[in-house]
Coordinates of N, CA, C and O and ligand atoms in Angstrom, one line a residue:
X1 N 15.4 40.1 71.0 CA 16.5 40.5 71.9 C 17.4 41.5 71.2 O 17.6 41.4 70.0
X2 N 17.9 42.5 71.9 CA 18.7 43.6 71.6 C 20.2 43.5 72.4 O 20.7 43.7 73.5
X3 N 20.6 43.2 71.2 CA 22.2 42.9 71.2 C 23.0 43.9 70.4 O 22.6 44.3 69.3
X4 N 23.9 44.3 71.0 CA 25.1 45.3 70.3 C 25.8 44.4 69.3 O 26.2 44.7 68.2
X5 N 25.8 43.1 70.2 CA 26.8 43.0 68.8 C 26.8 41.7 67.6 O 27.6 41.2 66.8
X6 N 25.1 41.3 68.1 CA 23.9 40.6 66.6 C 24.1 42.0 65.9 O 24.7 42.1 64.9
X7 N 23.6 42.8 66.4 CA 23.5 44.0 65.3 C 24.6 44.5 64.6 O 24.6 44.8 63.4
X8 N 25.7 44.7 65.2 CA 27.1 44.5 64.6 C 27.4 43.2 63.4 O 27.8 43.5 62.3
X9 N 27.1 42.2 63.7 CA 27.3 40.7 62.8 C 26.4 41.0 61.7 O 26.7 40.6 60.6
X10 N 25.2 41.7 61.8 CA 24.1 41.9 61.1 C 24.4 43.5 60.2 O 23.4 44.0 59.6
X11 N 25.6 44.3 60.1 CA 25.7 45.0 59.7 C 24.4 46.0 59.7 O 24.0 46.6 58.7
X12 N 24.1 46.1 60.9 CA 23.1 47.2 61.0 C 23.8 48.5 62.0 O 23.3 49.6 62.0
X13 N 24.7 48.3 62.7 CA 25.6 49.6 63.4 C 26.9 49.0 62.9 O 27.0 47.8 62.7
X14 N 28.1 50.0 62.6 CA 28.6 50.2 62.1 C 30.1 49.7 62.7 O 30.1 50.4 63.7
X15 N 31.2 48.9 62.7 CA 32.2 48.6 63.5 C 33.4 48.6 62.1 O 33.0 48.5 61.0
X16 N 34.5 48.6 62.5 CA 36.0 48.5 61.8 C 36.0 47.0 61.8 O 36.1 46.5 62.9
X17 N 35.9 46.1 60.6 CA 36.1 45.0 60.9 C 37.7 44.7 60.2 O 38.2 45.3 59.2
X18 N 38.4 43.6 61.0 CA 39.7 43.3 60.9 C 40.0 41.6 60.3 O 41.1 40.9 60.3
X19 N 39.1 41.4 60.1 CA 38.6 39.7 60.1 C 37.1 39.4 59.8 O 36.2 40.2 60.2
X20 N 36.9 38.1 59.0 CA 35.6 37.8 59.0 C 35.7 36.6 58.3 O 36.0 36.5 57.1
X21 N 35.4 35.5 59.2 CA 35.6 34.3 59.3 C 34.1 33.4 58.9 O 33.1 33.9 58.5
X22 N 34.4 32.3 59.1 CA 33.0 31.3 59.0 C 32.1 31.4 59.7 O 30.9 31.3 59.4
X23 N 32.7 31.5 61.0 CA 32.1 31.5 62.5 C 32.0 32.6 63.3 O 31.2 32.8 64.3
X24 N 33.3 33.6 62.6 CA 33.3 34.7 63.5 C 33.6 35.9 63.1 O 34.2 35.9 62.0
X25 N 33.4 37.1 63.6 CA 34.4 38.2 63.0 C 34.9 38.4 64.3 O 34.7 37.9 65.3
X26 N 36.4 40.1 63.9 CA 36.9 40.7 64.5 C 36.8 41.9 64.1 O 37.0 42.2 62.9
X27 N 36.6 42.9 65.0 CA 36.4 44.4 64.9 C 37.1 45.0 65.8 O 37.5 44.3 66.8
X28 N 37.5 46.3 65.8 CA 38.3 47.1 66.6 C 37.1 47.7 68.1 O 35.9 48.0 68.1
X29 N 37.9 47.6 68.9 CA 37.1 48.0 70.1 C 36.7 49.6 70.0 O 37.2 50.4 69.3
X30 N 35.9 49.7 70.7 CA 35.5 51.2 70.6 C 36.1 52.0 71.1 O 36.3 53.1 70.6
X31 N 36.8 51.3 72.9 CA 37.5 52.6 73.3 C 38.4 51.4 73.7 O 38.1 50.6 74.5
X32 N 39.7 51.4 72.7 CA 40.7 51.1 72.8 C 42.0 50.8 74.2 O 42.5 51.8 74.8
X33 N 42.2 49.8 74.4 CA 42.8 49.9 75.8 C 44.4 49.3 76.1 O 44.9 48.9 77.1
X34 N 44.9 49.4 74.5 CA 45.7 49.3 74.1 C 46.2 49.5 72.7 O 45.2 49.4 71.9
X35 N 47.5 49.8 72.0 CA 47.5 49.9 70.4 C 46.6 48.7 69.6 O 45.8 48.9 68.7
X36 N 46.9 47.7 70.0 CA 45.9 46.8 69.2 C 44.8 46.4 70.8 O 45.1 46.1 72.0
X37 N 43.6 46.6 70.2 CA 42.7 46.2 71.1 C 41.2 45.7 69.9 O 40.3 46.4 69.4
X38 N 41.4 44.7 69.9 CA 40.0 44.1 68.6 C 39.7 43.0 69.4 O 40.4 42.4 70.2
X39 N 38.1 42.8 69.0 CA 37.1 41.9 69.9 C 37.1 40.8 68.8 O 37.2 40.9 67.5
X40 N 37.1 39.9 69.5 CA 36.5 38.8 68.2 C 35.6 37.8 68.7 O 36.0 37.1 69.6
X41 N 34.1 37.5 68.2 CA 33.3 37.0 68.8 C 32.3 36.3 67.4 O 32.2 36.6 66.2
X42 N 31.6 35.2 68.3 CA 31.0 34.6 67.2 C 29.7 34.9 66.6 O 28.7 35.2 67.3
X43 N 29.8 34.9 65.4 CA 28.5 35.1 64.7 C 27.1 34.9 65.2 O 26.4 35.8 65.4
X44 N 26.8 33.9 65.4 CA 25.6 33.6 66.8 C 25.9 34.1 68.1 O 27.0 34.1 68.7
X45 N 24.6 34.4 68.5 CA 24.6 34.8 69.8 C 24.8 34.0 71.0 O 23.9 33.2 71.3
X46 N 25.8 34.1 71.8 CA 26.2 33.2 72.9 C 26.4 33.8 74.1 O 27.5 34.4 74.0
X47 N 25.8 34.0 75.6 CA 25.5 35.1 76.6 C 27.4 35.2 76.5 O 27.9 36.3 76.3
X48 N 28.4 34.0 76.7 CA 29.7 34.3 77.4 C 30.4 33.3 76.7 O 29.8 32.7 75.8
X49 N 31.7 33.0 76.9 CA 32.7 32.0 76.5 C 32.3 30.0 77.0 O 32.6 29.0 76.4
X50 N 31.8 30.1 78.1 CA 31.2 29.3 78.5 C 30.4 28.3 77.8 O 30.6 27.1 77.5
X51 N 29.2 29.3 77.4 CA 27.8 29.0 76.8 C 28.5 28.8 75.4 O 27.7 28.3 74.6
X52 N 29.8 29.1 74.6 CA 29.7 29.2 73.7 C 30.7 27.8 73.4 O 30.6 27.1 72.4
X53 N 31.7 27.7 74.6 CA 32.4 26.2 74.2 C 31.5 25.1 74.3 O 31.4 24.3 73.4
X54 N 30.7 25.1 75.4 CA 29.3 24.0 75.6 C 28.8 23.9 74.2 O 28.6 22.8 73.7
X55 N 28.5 25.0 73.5 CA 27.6 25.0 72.5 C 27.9 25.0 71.3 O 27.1 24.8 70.5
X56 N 29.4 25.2 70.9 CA 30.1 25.6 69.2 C 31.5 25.5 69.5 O 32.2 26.4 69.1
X57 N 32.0 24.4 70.0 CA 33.2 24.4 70.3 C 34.1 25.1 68.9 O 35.0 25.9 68.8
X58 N 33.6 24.5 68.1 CA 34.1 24.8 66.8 C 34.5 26.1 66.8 O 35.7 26.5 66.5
X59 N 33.5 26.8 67.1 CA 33.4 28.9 66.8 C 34.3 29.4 67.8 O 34.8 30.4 67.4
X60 N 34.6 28.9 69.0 CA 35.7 29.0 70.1 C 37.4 28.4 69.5 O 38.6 28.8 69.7
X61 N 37.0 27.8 68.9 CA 38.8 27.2 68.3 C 38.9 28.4 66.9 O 39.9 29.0 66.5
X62 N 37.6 28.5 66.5 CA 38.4 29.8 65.6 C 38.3 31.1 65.8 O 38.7 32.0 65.1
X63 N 37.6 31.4 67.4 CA 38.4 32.6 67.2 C 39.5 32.8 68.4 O 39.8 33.9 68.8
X64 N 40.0 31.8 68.7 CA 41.4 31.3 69.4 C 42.2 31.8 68.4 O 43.2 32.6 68.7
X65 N 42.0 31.3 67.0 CA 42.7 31.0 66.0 C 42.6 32.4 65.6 O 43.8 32.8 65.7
X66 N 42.1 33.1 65.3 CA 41.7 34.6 64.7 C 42.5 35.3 65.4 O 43.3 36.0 64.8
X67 N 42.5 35.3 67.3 CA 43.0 36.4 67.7 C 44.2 36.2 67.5 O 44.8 37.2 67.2
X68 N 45.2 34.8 67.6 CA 46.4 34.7 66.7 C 47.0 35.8 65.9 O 47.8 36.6 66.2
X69 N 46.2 35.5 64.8 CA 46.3 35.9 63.7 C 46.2 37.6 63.9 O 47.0 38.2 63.2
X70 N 45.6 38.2 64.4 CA 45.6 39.3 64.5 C 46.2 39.9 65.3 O 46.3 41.2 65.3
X71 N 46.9 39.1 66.3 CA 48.1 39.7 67.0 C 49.6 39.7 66.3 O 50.6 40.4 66.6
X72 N 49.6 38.4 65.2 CA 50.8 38.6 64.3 C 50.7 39.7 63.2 O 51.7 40.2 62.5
X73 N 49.2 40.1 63.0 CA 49.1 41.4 62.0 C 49.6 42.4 62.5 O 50.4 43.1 61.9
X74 N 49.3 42.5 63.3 CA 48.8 44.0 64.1 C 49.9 44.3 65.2 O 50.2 45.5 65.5
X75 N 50.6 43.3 65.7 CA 51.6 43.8 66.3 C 52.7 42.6 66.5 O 53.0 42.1 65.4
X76 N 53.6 41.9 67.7 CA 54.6 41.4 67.3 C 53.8 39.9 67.6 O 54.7 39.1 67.2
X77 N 53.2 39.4 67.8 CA 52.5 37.9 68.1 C 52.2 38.0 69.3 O 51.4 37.1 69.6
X78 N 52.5 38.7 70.4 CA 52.6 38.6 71.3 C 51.2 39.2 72.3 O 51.2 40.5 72.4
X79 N 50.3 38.5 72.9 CA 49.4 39.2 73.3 C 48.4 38.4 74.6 O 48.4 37.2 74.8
X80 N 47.3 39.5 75.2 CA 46.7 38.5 75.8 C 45.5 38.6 75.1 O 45.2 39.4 74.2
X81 N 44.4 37.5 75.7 CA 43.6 37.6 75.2 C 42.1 37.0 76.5 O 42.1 36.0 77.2
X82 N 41.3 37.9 76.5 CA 40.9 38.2 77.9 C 39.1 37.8 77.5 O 38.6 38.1 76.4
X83 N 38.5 37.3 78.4 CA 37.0 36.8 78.2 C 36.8 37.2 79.7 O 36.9 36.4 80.6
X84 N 36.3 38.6 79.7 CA 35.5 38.9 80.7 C 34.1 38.9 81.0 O 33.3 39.7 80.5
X85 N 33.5 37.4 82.3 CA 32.7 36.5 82.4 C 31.9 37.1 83.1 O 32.5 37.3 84.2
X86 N 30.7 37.5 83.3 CA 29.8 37.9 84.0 C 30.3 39.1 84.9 O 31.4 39.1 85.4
X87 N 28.9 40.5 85.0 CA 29.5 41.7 85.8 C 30.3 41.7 86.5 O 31.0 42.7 86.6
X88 N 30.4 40.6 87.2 CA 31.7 41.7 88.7 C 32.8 41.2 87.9 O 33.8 41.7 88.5
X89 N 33.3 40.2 86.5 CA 34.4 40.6 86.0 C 34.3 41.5 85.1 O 35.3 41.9 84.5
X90 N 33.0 42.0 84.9 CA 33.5 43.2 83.8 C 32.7 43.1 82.9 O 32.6 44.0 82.1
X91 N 32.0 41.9 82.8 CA 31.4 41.9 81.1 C 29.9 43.0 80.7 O 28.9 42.9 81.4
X92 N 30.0 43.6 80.1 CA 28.9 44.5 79.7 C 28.3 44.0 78.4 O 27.2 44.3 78.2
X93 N 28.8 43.5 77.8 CA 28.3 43.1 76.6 C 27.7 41.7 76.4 O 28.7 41.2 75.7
X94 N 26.8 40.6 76.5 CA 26.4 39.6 76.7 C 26.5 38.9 75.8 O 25.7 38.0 75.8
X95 N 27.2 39.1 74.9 CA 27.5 38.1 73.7 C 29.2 38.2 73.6 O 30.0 39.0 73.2
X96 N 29.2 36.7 74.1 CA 29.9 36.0 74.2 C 31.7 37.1 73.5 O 31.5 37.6 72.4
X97 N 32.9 37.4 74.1 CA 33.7 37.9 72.6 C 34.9 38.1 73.5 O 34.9 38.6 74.7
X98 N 35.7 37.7 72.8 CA 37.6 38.1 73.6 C 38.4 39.3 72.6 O 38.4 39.7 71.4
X99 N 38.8 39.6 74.0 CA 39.5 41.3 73.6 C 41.0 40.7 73.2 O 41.5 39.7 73.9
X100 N 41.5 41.2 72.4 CA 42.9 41.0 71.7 C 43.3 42.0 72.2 O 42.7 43.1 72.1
X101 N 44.8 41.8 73.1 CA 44.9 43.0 73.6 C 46.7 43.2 73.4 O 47.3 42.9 74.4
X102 N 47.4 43.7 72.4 CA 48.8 43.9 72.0 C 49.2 45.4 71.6 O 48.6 46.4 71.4
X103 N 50.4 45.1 71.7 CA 51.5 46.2 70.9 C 52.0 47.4 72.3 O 52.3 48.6 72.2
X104 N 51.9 46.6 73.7 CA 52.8 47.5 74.6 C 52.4 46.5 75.7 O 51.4 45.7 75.8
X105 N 53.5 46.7 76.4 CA 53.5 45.2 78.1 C 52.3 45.7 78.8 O 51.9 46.8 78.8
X106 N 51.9 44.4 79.3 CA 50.7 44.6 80.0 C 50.6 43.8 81.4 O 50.5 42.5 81.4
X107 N 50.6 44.6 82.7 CA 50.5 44.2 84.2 C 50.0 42.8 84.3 O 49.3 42.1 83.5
X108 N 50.5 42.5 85.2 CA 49.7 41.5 85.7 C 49.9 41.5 87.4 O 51.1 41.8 87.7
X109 N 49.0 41.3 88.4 CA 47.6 40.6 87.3 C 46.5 41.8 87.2 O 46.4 42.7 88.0
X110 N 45.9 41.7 86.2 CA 45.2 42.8 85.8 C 44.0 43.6 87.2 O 43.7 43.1 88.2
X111 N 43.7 44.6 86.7 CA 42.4 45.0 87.9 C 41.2 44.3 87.9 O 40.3 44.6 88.7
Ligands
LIG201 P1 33.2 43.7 78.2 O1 33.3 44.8 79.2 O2 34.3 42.6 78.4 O3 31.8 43.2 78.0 O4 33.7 44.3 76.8 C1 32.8 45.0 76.0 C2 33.6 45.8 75.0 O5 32.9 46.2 73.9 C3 34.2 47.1 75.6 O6 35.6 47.1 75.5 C4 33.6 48.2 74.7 O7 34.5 49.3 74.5 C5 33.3 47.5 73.5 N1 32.2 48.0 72.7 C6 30.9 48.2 73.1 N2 30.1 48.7 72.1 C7 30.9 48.6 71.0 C8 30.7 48.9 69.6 N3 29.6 49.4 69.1 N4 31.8 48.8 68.8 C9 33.0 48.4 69.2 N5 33.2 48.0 70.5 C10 32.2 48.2 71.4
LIG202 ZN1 24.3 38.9 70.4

């Protein structure tokens, strides 16, 4: 299987990491959609958020815990944090990963 972002965890393509956990890392998004915008997703392959609480609840509570943490680094604590679930919401990348999304107000409700 060809995944963006096994090959990312596998340090074979190249990402800004901001975190790197037991279970998970965090890296900087590629095209940025806010001052802080970093993904954080789990080490194993999991198609979405779904498959991945069913499967690793564990790896879901840390990187709950992660994007915390990197919204208090990175900007004032304050943030959302968004798990876009199958195409028609958006997801392009099929491993499982929530966008940290801080450091300027953000609409609601989103597009
Ligand atoms: P989604 O549309 O929710 O599946 O989000 C996928 C996100 O991954 C998008 O925000 C992309 O900008 C980001 N992305 C895709 N490839 C890379 C990469 N190689 N490094 C960092 N971010 C990436
Ligand atoms: Zn993967």
């Amino acid at each position: 299987m060809d995944c963006v972002f096994c090959r990312i965890v596998d340090g074979r393509i190249p990402a800004t990491l901001v975190h790197e956990g037991e279970r998970v890392i965090a890296f900087q998004d590629l095209s940025p959609q806010a001052p802080t915008h970093v993904l954080v997703i789990p080490k194993d392959h999991h198609q979405d958020v779904g498959a991945l609480a069913a499967a690793d609840p564990r790896a879901l509570a840390e990187l709950v815990a992660v994007a915390a943490e990197v919204a208090r680094d990175q900007a004032d604590g304050q943030y959302r944090l968004v798990f876009n679930t199958g195409p028609s919401a958006g997801q392009t990348v099929m491993h499982a990963h929530g966008h940290v999304l801080a450091g300027r107000d953000l609409t609601w409700p989103p597009g």
